[in-house]
Amino acid sequence: MAPFSPPLTSRFPRFLSQSKTSVRVTPAMSLSTETLTKPVSPDQTRVGWIGTGVMGLSMASHLHSAGYSLTVFSRTASKTQPLLDRGATSAASPRAVAAASDVVFLMVGYPSDVRAVTLDPTSGVLSGLSPGSVVVDMTTSDPSLASEIAASAEAVGCSSVDAPVSGGDRGARNAKLSIFAGGNETVINNLSPLFKCMGTVRYMGGPGLGQRAKLGNQIVVASTMIGLVEGMVYAHKSGLDVAKWLEAISTGAAGSKLLDAYGKRMLDRDMAASFYVHHFVKDLGICLSECQRMELALPGLALAHQLYVSLLAHGEGELGIQALILAVERLNNTCLSK
């Protein structure tokens, strides 16, 4: 990830060490009841947003439409332009976003991005937040990193919430995302007016458990996608009209949101990303690392990971996860026709 430009001023001295993984802090400052329950409303709460990709732009737009003032940052400045055109304010770095915000949301790509955006001692969010502020990471990331950020935030009198989402670009556009939240329950409940602008939030437990809930979601998605794709290839090879077959099974036990979202797209050869293959490979890789740590064998997860990695090998990482059909077609030397 390209380094962020450090801001010209700082709201308080650096508190992070130069180490990538360790954090040097002053004695922990506890959060007061007033801080935990400070009212959240458009006239009292300044919101920051970092990451305006396929989903982040829609999510941030909903907050702006609800009347919240919005300060935004993206590594690709042009991606923030739709928000700037509507009255949002641009910031030069994550730290500058934090300095202008009471609650900062992240929706970036990889755990390395999350680490840089939050913990970098010169340009990260935690070096710019005022005590009592909150950082909310909505990226699918490493649970252990979520716990590390939570401890670092608490040490400077702030809060951190890990709140990854499920629902893809459609859920983001329609404010129908499922949000898995981990952290202080009082803080999460207090942020509910913000979460409601994007979807439905569910409290999963302490720091890191929001991320673990999302990883479990991805395991289900991965195995379900394999079943859907294999069924489609079977239907095609057996001489069925695949479109009629999809319609027939959609109202039975095989029906699913994934079938509704991706079945027709695959048949129409529409591989545009609502969720990128390379991001899904990242998610499944984190799942496998967690499974190794837990000594847990999930062969369906491992198979899905390998099939999606094969798409990367073919240069298809920028396609949507429905591109799994291409991998299974190649294995069988066939191609579906509508």
XYZ file of C-alpha atoms in Angstrom:
338
model
C 0.000 0.000 0.000
C 1.396 3.436 -0.896
C 2.355 5.512 2.169
C -0.003 8.249 3.224
C 1.245 11.836 3.367
C 1.578 12.948 7.011
C -0.550 15.942 7.993
C 0.987 19.253 8.966
C -0.480 19.322 12.449
C -1.350 16.885 15.202
C -4.148 17.055 17.704
C -2.084 15.269 20.346
C 1.399 13.674 20.509
C 2.175 10.384 18.862
C 1.236 7.359 20.883
C 2.211 4.561 18.524
C 5.676 3.072 18.259
C 7.379 2.689 14.886
C 6.970 -1.100 15.145
C 4.534 -2.711 12.749
C 2.893 -4.833 15.400
C 3.575 -3.331 18.815
C 1.990 -0.231 20.267
C 3.542 1.976 22.956
C 0.878 3.801 24.928
C 0.460 5.952 27.945
C -1.548 4.500 30.867
C -4.996 3.518 29.640
C -7.736 6.103 29.817
C -11.121 4.644 30.667
C -14.214 5.687 28.762
C -16.807 7.520 30.818
C -20.483 6.611 30.762
C -21.101 9.991 29.134
C -18.677 9.111 26.330
C -20.238 5.697 25.764
C -23.759 7.109 25.539
C -23.094 10.466 23.855
C -26.098 11.099 21.576
C -25.535 10.320 17.905
C -27.440 12.573 15.526
C -26.790 14.644 12.386
C -26.587 17.876 14.372
C -24.148 16.518 16.978
C -22.043 13.843 15.273
C -19.307 14.454 12.719
C -18.672 11.398 10.540
C -15.515 10.414 8.682
C -15.310 7.839 5.911
C -12.204 6.134 4.498
C -12.509 3.928 1.402
C -14.986 4.674 -1.378
C -14.901 1.539 -3.517
C -17.720 -0.614 -4.891
C -19.560 -0.736 -1.558
C -18.034 2.070 0.472
C -19.305 4.836 -1.797
C -22.925 3.741 -1.413
C -22.592 3.254 2.336
C -21.077 6.693 2.853
C -23.747 8.232 0.599
C -26.514 6.906 2.859
C -24.933 8.617 5.875
C -24.660 11.884 3.973
C -28.273 11.592 2.786
C -29.340 11.155 6.418
C -27.903 14.591 7.164
C -24.535 13.721 8.717
C -21.590 15.948 7.871
C -19.017 13.813 6.085
C -15.237 14.052 5.772
C -13.791 11.554 3.296
C -10.477 10.091 2.171
C -9.525 7.567 -0.506
C -6.131 6.613 -1.913
C -7.711 7.206 -5.338
C -8.972 10.757 -4.886
C -11.319 10.612 -7.876
C -13.413 7.940 -6.125
C -14.535 10.494 -3.540
C -15.786 12.982 -6.162
C -19.456 11.881 -6.107
C -19.507 12.585 -2.356
C -17.663 15.886 -2.740
C -20.199 16.939 -5.369
C -22.919 16.419 -2.765
C -21.184 18.542 -0.140
C -18.779 16.207 1.656
C -15.347 17.499 2.658
C -12.106 15.983 1.397
C -9.208 15.196 3.763
C -5.543 14.646 2.913
C -4.991 11.573 5.092
C -6.759 9.167 7.478
C -5.372 11.208 10.358
C -6.934 14.352 8.927
C -10.269 12.536 8.625
C -10.027 11.544 12.293
C -9.171 15.077 13.397
C -12.422 16.301 11.837
C -14.655 13.451 13.037
C -16.341 11.928 16.075
C -16.899 8.564 14.354
C -14.636 7.280 11.571
C -15.684 4.391 9.317
C -13.224 2.300 7.296
C -14.094 0.244 4.224
C -10.752 -0.657 2.668
C -9.281 -3.757 1.032
C -6.887 -5.876 3.057
C -5.726 -6.281 6.674
C -2.497 -4.497 5.703
C -4.606 -1.520 4.591
C -6.570 -1.581 7.857
C -3.316 -1.613 9.846
C -1.838 1.302 7.909
C -5.021 3.372 8.011
C -5.557 2.918 11.753
C -2.176 2.333 13.416
C 0.385 4.259 11.343
C 1.992 6.629 13.891
C 2.130 9.629 11.568
C -0.913 9.309 9.329
C -3.236 6.761 10.965
C -6.705 7.353 12.357
C -5.780 6.679 15.983
C -3.103 9.380 15.897
C -5.770 11.953 15.016
C -8.830 10.952 17.046
C -9.848 12.986 20.062
C -10.562 11.030 23.279
C -14.109 9.698 23.272
C -14.219 9.183 19.506
C -14.884 5.870 17.759
C -13.326 4.062 14.799
C -15.529 1.494 13.021
C -13.799 -0.955 10.680
C -16.275 -2.396 8.162
C -13.571 -4.181 6.159
C -13.449 -7.968 6.341
C -10.169 -8.383 8.174
C -8.169 -10.443 10.659
C -9.886 -10.935 14.055
C -6.568 -10.601 15.893
C -5.970 -7.231 14.221
C -9.426 -6.095 15.337
C -8.486 -6.948 18.927
C -5.168 -5.115 18.576
C -6.867 -1.983 17.268
C -9.456 -2.142 20.055
C -6.701 -2.253 22.698
C -4.835 0.632 21.037
C -8.006 2.725 20.832
C -8.890 2.076 24.461
C -5.410 3.142 25.532
C -6.047 6.658 24.218
C -9.587 6.954 25.530
C -11.308 5.978 22.282
C -13.342 2.979 21.111
C -12.982 0.597 18.202
C -15.715 -1.538 16.634
C -15.170 -4.283 14.054
C -18.305 -4.323 11.891
C -17.819 -6.165 8.583
C -20.830 -6.505 6.324
C -22.575 -8.950 4.016
C -24.872 -8.122 1.128
C -22.609 -7.010 -1.701
C -23.097 -3.994 -3.911
C -26.862 -4.508 -4.039
C -27.144 -4.508 -0.249
C -24.924 -1.437 -0.046
C -26.969 0.485 -2.629
C -30.281 -0.418 -0.986
C -29.091 0.033 2.628
C -29.900 -3.629 3.284
C -26.532 -4.859 4.525
C -26.163 -7.340 7.348
C -23.651 -5.848 9.779
C -21.737 -8.080 12.236
C -20.500 -5.946 15.133
C -17.826 -6.759 17.685
C -16.648 -4.547 20.544
C -18.240 -2.686 23.441
C -21.976 -3.388 23.288
C -22.921 -0.007 24.729
C -20.856 1.784 22.073
C -22.382 -0.341 19.304
C -25.923 0.277 20.541
C -25.181 3.985 20.720
C -24.036 3.962 17.084
C -27.276 2.343 15.917
C -28.574 5.525 14.173
C -25.505 5.369 11.912
C -25.703 1.627 11.297
C -29.414 1.901 10.432
C -28.471 4.105 7.491
C -26.658 1.113 5.963
C -28.574 -1.969 7.080
C -29.224 -4.126 10.126
C -26.581 -4.439 12.840
C -26.275 -7.494 15.073
C -24.048 -7.588 18.137
C -21.716 -10.607 17.991
C -19.645 -10.091 21.160
C -16.330 -8.528 22.113
C -13.521 -7.234 19.883
C -12.806 -9.520 16.930
C -16.083 -11.424 17.089
C -17.652 -9.260 14.402
C -14.842 -10.362 12.105
C -15.268 -14.011 13.092
C -18.985 -13.819 12.343
C -18.223 -12.456 8.875
C -15.634 -15.181 8.229
C -18.272 -17.798 9.067
C -20.562 -16.067 6.584
C -17.887 -16.308 3.894
C -17.438 -20.028 4.537
C -21.156 -20.544 3.863
C -21.024 -18.359 0.736
C -18.001 -20.226 -0.649
C -19.505 -23.694 -0.313
C -22.914 -22.538 -1.559
C -21.318 -21.029 -4.666
C -19.631 -24.352 -5.426
C -22.963 -26.157 -5.182
C -24.725 -23.611 -7.388
C -22.030 -23.685 -10.083
C -21.760 -27.470 -10.115
C -25.538 -27.777 -10.386
C -25.580 -25.378 -13.330
C -22.825 -27.275 -15.154
C -24.617 -30.573 -14.530
C -27.901 -29.159 -15.834
C -26.158 -27.864 -18.937
C -24.351 -31.152 -19.694
C -27.516 -33.180 -19.121
C -29.420 -31.203 -21.747
C -31.634 -29.082 -19.516
C -32.521 -25.480 -20.273
C -30.402 -23.960 -17.503
C -32.529 -20.805 -17.228
C -35.696 -22.846 -16.722
C -33.850 -25.127 -14.306
C -32.703 -22.150 -12.208
C -36.260 -20.858 -12.060
C -37.562 -24.284 -11.063
C -35.130 -24.830 -8.187
C -35.330 -21.242 -6.914
C -38.633 -21.929 -5.131
C -37.545 -25.270 -3.674
C -35.037 -26.342 -1.048
C -32.113 -25.343 -3.301
C -33.303 -21.745 -3.523
C -31.022 -19.127 -1.947
C -30.109 -15.462 -2.043
C -26.910 -16.420 -3.846
C -28.901 -18.189 -6.560
C -31.112 -15.113 -6.931
C -28.111 -12.780 -7.035
C -25.757 -14.741 -9.258
C -27.554 -17.497 -11.185
C -28.785 -15.313 -14.024
C -25.586 -13.263 -14.027
C -23.548 -16.396 -14.680
C -25.891 -17.549 -17.398
C -25.731 -14.108 -19.035
C -21.897 -14.128 -18.731
C -22.133 -11.006 -16.579
C -18.951 -11.168 -14.499
C -18.955 -7.545 -13.290
C -17.927 -7.391 -9.661
C -20.246 -6.678 -6.802
C -17.536 -8.374 -4.753
C -14.112 -8.959 -6.290
C -12.560 -12.404 -6.659
C -9.269 -11.136 -5.209
C -11.047 -9.838 -2.106
C -12.868 -13.157 -1.699
C -9.553 -15.030 -1.945
C -8.294 -12.744 0.831
C -11.323 -13.524 2.986
C -11.053 -17.285 2.472
C -7.342 -17.135 3.212
C -8.063 -15.509 6.560
C -10.657 -18.238 7.202
C -8.085 -20.945 6.497
C -5.545 -19.306 8.814
C -8.171 -19.220 11.558
C -8.980 -22.890 10.915
C -5.306 -23.833 11.161
C -5.020 -21.986 14.467
C -8.154 -23.756 15.742
C -7.077 -27.164 14.332
C -10.335 -27.213 12.404
C -10.717 -29.135 9.126
C -13.147 -27.562 6.617
C -12.508 -29.272 3.263
C -15.245 -27.371 1.432
C -13.600 -24.087 2.389
C -10.196 -25.330 1.218
C -11.618 -26.473 -2.123
C -13.391 -23.169 -2.711
C -10.206 -21.268 -1.908
C -8.237 -23.274 -4.465
C -10.877 -22.799 -7.176
C -10.900 -19.053 -6.613
C -7.095 -18.940 -6.574
C -7.232 -20.584 -10.012
C -9.179 -17.553 -11.214
C -6.336 -15.330 -10.014
C -3.933 -17.492 -12.020
C -6.016 -16.737 -15.111
C -5.917 -12.999 -14.443
C -9.556 -12.891 -13.339
C -9.172 -11.354 -9.887
C -11.087 -8.195 -10.887
C -14.192 -10.212 -11.795
C -17.053 -10.872 -9.385
C -17.293 -14.051 -7.323
C -19.794 -15.468 -9.850
C -16.738 -16.019 -12.070
C -16.381 -19.331 -10.229
C -18.435 -20.711 -13.128
C -15.381 -20.143 -15.366
C -13.169 -22.335 -13.188
C -15.626 -25.238 -13.170
C -16.288 -24.870 -16.902
C -12.555 -25.150 -17.551
C -12.345 -28.307 -15.445
C -15.039 -29.856 -17.625
C -14.065 -28.386 -21.007
C -17.494 -26.888 -21.459
C -19.239 -23.524 -21.554
C -22.799 -22.754 -20.520
C -25.093 -21.187 -23.051
C -28.228 -19.302 -22.010
